[in-house]
PDB file of C-alpha atoms in Angstrom:
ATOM      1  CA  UNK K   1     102.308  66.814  24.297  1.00  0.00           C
ATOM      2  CA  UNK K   2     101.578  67.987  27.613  1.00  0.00           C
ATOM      3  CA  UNK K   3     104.000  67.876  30.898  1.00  0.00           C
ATOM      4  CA  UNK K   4     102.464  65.857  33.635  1.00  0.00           C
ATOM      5  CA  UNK K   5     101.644  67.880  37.189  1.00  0.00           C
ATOM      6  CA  UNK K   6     104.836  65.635  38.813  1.00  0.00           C
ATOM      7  CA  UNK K   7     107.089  66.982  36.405  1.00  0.00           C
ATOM      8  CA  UNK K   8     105.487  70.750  36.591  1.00  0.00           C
ATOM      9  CA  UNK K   9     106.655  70.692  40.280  1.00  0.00           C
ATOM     10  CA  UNK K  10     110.443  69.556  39.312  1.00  0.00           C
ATOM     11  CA  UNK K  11     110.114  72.279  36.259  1.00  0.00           C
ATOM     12  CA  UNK K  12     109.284  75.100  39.338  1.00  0.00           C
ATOM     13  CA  UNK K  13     111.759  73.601  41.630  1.00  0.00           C
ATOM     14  CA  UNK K  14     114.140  73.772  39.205  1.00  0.00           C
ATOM     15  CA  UNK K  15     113.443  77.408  38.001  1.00  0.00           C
ATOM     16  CA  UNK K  16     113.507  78.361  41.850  1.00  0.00           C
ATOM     17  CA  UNK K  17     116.974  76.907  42.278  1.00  0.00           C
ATOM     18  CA  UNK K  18     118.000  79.069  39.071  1.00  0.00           C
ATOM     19  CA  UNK K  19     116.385  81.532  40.562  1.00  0.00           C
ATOM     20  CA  UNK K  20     118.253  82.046  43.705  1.00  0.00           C
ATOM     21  CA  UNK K  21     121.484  81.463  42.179  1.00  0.00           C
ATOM     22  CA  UNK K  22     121.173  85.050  40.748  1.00  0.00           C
ATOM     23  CA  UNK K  23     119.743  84.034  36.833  1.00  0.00           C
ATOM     24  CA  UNK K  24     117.411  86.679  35.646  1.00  0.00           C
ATOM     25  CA  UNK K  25     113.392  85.812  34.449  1.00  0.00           C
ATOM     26  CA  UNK K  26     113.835  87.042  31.048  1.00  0.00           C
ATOM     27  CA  UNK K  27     116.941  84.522  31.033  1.00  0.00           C
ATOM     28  CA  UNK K  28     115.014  81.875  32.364  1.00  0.00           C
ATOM     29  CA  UNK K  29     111.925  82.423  29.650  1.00  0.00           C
ATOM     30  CA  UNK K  30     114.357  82.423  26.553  1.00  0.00           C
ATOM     31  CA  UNK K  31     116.480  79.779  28.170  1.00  0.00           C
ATOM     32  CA  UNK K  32     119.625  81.501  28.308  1.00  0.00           C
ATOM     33  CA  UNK K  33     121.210  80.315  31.838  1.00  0.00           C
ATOM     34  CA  UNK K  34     122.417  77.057  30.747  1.00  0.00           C
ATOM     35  CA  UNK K  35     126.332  76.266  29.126  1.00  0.00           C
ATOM     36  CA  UNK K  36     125.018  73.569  26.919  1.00  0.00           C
ATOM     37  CA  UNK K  37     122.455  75.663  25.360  1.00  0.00           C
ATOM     38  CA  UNK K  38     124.449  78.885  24.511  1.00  0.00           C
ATOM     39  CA  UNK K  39     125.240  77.100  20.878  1.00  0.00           C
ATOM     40  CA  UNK K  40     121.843  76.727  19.665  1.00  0.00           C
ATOM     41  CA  UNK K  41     120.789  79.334  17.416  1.00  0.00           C
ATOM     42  CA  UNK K  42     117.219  79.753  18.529  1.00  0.00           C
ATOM     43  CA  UNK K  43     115.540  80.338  21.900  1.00  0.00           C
ATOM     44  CA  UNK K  44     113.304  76.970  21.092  1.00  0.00           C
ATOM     45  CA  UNK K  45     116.114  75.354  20.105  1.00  0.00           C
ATOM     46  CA  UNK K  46     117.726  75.947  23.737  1.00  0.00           C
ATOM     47  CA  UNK K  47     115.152  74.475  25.092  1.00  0.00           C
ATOM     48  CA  UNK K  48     115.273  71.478  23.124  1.00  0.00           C
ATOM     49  CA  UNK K  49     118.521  70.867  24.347  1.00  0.00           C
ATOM     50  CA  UNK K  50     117.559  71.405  27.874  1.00  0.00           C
ATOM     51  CA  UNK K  51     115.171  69.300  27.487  1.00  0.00           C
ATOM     52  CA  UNK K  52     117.547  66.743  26.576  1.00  0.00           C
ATOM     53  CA  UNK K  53     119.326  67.595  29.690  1.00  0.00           C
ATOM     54  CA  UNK K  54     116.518  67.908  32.217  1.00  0.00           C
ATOM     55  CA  UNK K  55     113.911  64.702  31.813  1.00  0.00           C
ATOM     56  CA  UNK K  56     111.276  66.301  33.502  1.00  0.00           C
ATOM     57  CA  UNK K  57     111.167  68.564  30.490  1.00  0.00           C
ATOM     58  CA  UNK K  58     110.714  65.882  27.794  1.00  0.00           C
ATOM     59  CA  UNK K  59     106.865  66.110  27.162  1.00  0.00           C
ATOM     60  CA  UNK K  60     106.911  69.846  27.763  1.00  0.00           C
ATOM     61  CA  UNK K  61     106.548  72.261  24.931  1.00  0.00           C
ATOM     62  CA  UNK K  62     108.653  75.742  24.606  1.00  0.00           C
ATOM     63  CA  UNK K  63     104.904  77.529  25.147  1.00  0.00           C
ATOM     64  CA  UNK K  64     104.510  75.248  28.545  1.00  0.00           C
ATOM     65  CA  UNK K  65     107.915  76.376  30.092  1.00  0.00           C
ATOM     66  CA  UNK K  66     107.569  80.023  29.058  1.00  0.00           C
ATOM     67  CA  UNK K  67     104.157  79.875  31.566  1.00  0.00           C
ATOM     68  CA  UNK K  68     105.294  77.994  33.912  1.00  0.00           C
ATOM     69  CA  UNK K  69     108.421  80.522  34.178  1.00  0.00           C
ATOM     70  CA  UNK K  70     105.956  83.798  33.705  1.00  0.00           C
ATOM     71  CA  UNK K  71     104.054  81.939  36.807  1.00  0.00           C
ATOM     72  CA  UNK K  72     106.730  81.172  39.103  1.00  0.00           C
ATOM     73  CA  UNK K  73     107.485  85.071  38.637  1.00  0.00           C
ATOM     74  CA  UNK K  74     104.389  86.242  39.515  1.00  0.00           C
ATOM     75  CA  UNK K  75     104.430  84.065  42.613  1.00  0.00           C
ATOM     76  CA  UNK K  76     107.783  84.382  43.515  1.00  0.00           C
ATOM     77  CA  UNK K  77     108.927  87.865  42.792  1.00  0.00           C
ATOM     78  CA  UNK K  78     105.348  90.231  42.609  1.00  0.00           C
ATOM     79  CA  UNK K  79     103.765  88.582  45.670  1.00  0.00           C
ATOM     80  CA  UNK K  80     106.903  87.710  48.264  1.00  0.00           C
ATOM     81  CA  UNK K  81     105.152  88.504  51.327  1.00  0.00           C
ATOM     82  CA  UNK K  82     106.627  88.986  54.900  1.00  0.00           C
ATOM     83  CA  UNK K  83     104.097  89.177  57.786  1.00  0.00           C
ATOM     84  CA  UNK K  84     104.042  87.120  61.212  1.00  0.00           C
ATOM     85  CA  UNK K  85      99.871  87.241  61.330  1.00  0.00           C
ATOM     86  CA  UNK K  86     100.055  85.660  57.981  1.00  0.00           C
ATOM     87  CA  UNK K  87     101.614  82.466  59.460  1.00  0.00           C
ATOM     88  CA  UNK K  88      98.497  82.356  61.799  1.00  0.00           C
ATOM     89  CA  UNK K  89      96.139  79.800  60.191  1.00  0.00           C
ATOM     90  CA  UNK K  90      93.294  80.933  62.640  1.00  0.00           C
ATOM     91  CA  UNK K  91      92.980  83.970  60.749  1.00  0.00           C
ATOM     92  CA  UNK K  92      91.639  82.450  57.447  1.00  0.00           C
ATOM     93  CA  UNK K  93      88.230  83.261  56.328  1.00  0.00           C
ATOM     94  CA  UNK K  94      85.729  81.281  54.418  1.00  0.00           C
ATOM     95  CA  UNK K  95      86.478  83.422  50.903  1.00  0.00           C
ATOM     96  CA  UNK K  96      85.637  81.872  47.142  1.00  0.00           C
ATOM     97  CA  UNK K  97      87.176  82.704  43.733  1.00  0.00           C
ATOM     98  CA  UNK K  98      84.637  83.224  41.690  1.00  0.00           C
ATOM     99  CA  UNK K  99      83.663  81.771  38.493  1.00  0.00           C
ATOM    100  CA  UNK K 100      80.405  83.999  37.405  1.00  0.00           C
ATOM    101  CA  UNK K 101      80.664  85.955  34.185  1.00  0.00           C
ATOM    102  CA  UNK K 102      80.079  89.461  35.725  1.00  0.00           C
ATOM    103  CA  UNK K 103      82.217  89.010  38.492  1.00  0.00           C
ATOM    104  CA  UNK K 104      85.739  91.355  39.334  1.00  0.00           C
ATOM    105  CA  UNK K 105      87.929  88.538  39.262  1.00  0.00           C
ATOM    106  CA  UNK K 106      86.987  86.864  36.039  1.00  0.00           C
ATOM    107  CA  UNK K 107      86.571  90.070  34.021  1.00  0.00           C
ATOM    108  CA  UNK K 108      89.859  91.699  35.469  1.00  0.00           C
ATOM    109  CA  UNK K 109      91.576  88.208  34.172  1.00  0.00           C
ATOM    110  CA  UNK K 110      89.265  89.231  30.741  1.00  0.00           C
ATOM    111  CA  UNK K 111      91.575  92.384  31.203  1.00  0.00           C
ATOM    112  CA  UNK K 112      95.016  90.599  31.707  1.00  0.00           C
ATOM    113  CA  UNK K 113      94.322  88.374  28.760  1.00  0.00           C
ATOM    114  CA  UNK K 114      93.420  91.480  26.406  1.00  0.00           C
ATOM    115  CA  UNK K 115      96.821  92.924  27.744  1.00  0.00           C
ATOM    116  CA  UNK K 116      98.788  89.592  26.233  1.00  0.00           C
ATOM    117  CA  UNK K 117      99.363  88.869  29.845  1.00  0.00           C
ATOM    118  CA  UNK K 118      99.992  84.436  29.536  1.00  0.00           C
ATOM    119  CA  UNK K 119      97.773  81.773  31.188  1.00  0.00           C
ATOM    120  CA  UNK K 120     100.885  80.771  33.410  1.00  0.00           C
ATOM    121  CA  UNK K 121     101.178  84.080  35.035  1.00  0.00           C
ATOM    122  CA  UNK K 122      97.457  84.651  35.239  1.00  0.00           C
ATOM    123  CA  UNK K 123      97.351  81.533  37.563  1.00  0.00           C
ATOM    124  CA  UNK K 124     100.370  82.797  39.495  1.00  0.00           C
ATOM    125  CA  UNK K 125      98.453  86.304  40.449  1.00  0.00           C
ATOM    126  CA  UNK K 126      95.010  83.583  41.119  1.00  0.00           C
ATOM    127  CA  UNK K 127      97.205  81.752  43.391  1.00  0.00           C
ATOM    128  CA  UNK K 128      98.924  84.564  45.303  1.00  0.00           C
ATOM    129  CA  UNK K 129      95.547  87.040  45.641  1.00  0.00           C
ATOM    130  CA  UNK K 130      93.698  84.090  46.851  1.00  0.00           C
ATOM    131  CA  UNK K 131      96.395  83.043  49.406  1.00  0.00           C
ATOM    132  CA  UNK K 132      96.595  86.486  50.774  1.00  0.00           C
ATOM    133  CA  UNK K 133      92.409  86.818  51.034  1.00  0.00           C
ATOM    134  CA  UNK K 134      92.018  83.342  52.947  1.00  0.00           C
ATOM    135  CA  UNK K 135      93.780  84.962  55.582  1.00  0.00           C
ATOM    136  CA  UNK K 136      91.832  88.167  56.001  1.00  0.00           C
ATOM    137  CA  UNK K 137      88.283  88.716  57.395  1.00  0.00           C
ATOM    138  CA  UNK K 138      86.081  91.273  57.711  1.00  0.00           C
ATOM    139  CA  UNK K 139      86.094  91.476  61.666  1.00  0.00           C
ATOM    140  CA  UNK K 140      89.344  91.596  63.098  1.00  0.00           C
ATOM    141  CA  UNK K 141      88.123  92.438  66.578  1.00  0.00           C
ATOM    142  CA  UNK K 142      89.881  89.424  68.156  1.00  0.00           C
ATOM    143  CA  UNK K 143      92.292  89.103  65.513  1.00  0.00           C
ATOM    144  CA  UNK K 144      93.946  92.429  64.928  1.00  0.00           C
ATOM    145  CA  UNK K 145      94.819  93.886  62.143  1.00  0.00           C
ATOM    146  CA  UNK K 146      96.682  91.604  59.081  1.00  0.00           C
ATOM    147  CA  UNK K 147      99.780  93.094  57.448  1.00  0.00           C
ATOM    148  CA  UNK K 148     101.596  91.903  54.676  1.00  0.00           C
ATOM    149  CA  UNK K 149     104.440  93.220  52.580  1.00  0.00           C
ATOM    150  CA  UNK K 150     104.741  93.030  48.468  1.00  0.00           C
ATOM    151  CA  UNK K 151     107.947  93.046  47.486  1.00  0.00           C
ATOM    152  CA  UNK K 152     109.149  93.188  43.941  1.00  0.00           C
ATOM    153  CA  UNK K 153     111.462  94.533  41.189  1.00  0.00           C
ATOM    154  CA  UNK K 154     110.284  97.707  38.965  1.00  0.00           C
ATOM    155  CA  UNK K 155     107.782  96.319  36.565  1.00  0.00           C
ATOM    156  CA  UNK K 156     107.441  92.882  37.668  1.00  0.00           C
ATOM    157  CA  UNK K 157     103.649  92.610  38.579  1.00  0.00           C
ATOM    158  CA  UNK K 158     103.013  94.005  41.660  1.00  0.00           C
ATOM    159  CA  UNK K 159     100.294  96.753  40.964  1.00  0.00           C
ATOM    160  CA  UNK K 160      98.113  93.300  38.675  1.00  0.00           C
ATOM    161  CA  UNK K 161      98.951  91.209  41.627  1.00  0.00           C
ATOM    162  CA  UNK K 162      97.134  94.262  44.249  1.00  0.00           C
ATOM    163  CA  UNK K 163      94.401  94.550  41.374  1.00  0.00           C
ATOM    164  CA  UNK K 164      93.534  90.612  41.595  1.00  0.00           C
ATOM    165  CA  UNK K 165      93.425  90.902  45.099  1.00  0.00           C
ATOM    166  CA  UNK K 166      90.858  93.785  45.044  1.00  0.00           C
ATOM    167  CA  UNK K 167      88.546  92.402  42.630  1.00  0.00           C
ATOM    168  CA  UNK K 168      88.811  88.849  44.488  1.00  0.00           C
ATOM    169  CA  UNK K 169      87.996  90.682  47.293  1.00  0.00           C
ATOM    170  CA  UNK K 170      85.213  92.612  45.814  1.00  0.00           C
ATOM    171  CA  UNK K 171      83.311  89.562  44.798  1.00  0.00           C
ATOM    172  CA  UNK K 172      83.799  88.368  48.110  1.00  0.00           C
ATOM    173  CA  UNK K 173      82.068  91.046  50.247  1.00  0.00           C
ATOM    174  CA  UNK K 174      84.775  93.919  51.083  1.00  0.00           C
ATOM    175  CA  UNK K 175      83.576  97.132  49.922  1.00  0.00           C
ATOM    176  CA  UNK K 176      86.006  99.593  50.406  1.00  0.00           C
ATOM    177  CA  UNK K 177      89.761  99.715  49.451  1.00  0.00           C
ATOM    178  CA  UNK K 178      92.542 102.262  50.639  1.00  0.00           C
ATOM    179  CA  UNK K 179      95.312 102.803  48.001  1.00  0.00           C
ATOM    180  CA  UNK K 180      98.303 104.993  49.910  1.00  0.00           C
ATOM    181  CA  UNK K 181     100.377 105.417  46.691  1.00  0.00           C
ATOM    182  CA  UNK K 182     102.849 107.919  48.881  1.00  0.00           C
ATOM    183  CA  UNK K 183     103.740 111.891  48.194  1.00  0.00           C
ATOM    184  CA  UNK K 184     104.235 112.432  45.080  1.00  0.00           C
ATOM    185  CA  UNK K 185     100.943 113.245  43.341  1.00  0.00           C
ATOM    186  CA  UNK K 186     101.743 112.849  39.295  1.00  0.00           C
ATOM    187  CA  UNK K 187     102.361 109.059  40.662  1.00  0.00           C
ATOM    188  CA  UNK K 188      99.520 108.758  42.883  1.00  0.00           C
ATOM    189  CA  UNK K 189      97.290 109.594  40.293  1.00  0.00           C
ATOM    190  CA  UNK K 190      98.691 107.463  37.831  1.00  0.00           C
ATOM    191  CA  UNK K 191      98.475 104.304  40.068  1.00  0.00           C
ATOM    192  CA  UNK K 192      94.786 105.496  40.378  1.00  0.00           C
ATOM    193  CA  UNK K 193      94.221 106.093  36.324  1.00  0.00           C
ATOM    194  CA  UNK K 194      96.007 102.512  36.671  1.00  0.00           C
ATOM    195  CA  UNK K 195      93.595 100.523  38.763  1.00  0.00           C
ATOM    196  CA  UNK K 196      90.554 101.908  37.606  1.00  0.00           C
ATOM    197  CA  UNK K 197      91.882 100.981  34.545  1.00  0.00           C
ATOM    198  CA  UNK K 198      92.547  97.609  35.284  1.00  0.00           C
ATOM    199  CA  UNK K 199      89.169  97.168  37.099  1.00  0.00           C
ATOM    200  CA  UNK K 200      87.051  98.717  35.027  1.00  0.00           C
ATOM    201  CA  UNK K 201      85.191  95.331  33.141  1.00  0.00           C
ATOM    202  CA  UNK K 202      82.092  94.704  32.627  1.00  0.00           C
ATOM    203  CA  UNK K 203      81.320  93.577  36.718  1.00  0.00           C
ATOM    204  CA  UNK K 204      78.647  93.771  39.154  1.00  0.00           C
ATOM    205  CA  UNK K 205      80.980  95.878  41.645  1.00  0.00           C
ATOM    206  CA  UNK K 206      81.939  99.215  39.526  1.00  0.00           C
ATOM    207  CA  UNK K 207      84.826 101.061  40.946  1.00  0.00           C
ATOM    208  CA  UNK K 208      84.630 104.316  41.844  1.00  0.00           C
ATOM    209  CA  UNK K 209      87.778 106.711  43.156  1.00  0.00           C
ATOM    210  CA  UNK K 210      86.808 109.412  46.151  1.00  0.00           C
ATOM    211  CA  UNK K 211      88.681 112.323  45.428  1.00  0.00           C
ATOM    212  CA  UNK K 212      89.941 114.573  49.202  1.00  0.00           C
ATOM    213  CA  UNK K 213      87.747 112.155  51.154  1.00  0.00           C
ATOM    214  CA  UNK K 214      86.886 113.841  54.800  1.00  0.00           C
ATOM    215  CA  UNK K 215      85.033 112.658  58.003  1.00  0.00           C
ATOM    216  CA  UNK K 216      82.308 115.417  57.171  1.00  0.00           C
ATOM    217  CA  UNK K 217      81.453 113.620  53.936  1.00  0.00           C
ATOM    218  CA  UNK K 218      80.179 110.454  56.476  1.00  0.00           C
ATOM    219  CA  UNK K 219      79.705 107.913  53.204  1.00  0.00           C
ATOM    220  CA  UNK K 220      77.662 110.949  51.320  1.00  0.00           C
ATOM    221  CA  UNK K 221      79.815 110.556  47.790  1.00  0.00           C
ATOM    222  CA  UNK K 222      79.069 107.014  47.976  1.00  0.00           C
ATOM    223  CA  UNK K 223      77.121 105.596  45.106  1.00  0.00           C
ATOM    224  CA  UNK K 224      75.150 102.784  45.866  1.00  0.00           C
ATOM    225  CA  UNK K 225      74.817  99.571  43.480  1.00  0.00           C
ATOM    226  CA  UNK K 226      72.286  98.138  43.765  1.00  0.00           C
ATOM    227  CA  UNK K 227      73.145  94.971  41.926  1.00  0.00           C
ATOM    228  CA  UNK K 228      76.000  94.551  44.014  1.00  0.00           C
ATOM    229  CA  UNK K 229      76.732  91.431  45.853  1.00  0.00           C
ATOM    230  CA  UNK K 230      73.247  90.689  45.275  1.00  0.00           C
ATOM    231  CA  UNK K 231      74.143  86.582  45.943  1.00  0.00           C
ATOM    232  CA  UNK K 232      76.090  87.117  49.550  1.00  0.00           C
ATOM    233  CA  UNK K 233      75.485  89.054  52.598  1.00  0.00           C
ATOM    234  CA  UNK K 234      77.286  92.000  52.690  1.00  0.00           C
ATOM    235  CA  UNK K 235      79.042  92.643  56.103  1.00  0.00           C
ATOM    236  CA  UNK K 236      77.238  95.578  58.411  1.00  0.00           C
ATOM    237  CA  UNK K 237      78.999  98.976  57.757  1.00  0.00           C
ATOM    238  CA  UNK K 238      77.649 102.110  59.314  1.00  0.00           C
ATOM    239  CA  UNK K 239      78.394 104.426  56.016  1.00  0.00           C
ATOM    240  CA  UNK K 240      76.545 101.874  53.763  1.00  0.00           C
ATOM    241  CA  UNK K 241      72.414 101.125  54.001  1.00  0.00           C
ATOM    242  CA  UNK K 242      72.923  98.868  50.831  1.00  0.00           C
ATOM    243  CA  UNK K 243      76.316  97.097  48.918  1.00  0.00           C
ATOM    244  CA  UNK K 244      78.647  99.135  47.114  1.00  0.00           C
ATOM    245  CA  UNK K 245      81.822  99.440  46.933  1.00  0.00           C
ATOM    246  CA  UNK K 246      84.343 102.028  46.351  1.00  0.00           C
ATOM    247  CA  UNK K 247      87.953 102.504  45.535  1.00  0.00           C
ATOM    248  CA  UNK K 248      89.498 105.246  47.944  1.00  0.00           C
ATOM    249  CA  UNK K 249      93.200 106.235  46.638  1.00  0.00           C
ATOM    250  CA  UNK K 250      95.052 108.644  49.588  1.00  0.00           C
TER     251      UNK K 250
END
């Protein structure tokens, strides 16, 4: 069986509610926040009798919640973003997820999926990276800069939800990221080794770090791809004759 979209939204609304009445994710996966479940021996056996409990859970399996509580958590708690420009609808930008085979955002989901990382929270990062790039543009002239803040517990998602964003934002034009990953180098570099990492499929865009970058170098350690972006126009930038793109970490 397979739970109907209606009854996804109660499932979310009721993990939110749970949520902000202080029970944990882990809880919530192996259904472990409920009285009338704490005498079932099994964590699918908990949810059997929550499902007995909650009717919106009846054609759902055990595998169905566990996404759908692995993608409220990447919404909710990697991506909770606080920004007044990002209320500002007239910011949007006419942005695409893309579907091609070589491009960043399906092979960095190739990534996520070789990492064990479920279809439910791969959806939540899709959701949240896309949300955040609808509402940037490559010409804020009129616009100003947009700011937004991640906020999120230790190991909760936040560096794969910055990682979709890039490569989302890679197949959409932008060709040059700035990673401040603060002052203390062994975990700079490490959020570097990280991202590469993590962005390093088989893609048209190829990541590259710029080590000490300087206002001398004038785009000069830029490597230029051809291949790049070869099906959109690339906005004008004075440090690049052709596409490329680069990942700077400061």
């Amino acid at each position: 069986m397979s739970i109907s979209n209606n009854d996804k939204d109660n499932a979310r609304d009721f993990i939110e509610k749970n949520r902000a009445s202080g029970v944990e994710w882990e809880d919530l996966k192996i259904v472990n926040f409920m009285p009338y479940t704490k005498y079932a021996q099994t964590e699918a056996e908990r949810f059997t009798v929550l499902t007995e409990f909650q009717s919106f859970l009846n054609t759902a399996t055990y595998a169905e919640w566990q996404d759908l509580v692995a993608s409220e958590q990447a919404m909710l708690d990697s991506a909770s973003l606080e920004s007044e420009n990002f209320g500002n609808k007239d910011v949007a930008s006419n942005v695409f997820i893309s579907k091609a085979e070589t491009s960043s955002w399906v092979q960095y989901t190739k990534q996520l999926r070789n990492k064990n990382w479920s279809e439910g929270a791969i959806e939540g990062i899709k959701k949240s990276a896309f949300n955040i790039l609808k509402r940037l543009s490559t010409d804020t002239t009129e616009t100003g800069p947009i700011k937004g803040l991640v906020l999120g517990n230790v190991q909760s998602g936040k560096t794969a939800n910055m990682a979709g964003l890039m490569a989302m934002a890679a197949d959409n034009g932008w060709n040059y990221v700035i990673v401040l990953t603060g002052m203390i180098e062994n975990l700079r570099l490490q959020n570097q080794k990280r991202l590469l990492s993590d962005l390093s499929g088989n893609s048209a865009a190829q990541f590259e770090s710029i080590e000490n970058p300087s206002l001398r170098s004038q785009g000069a350690d830029v490597k230029i791809m051809d291949r790049l972006f070869w099906h959109r126009e690339v906005p004008h930038s004075e440090n690049f004759s052709k596409p490329g793109f680069q990942l700077k970490t400061a």
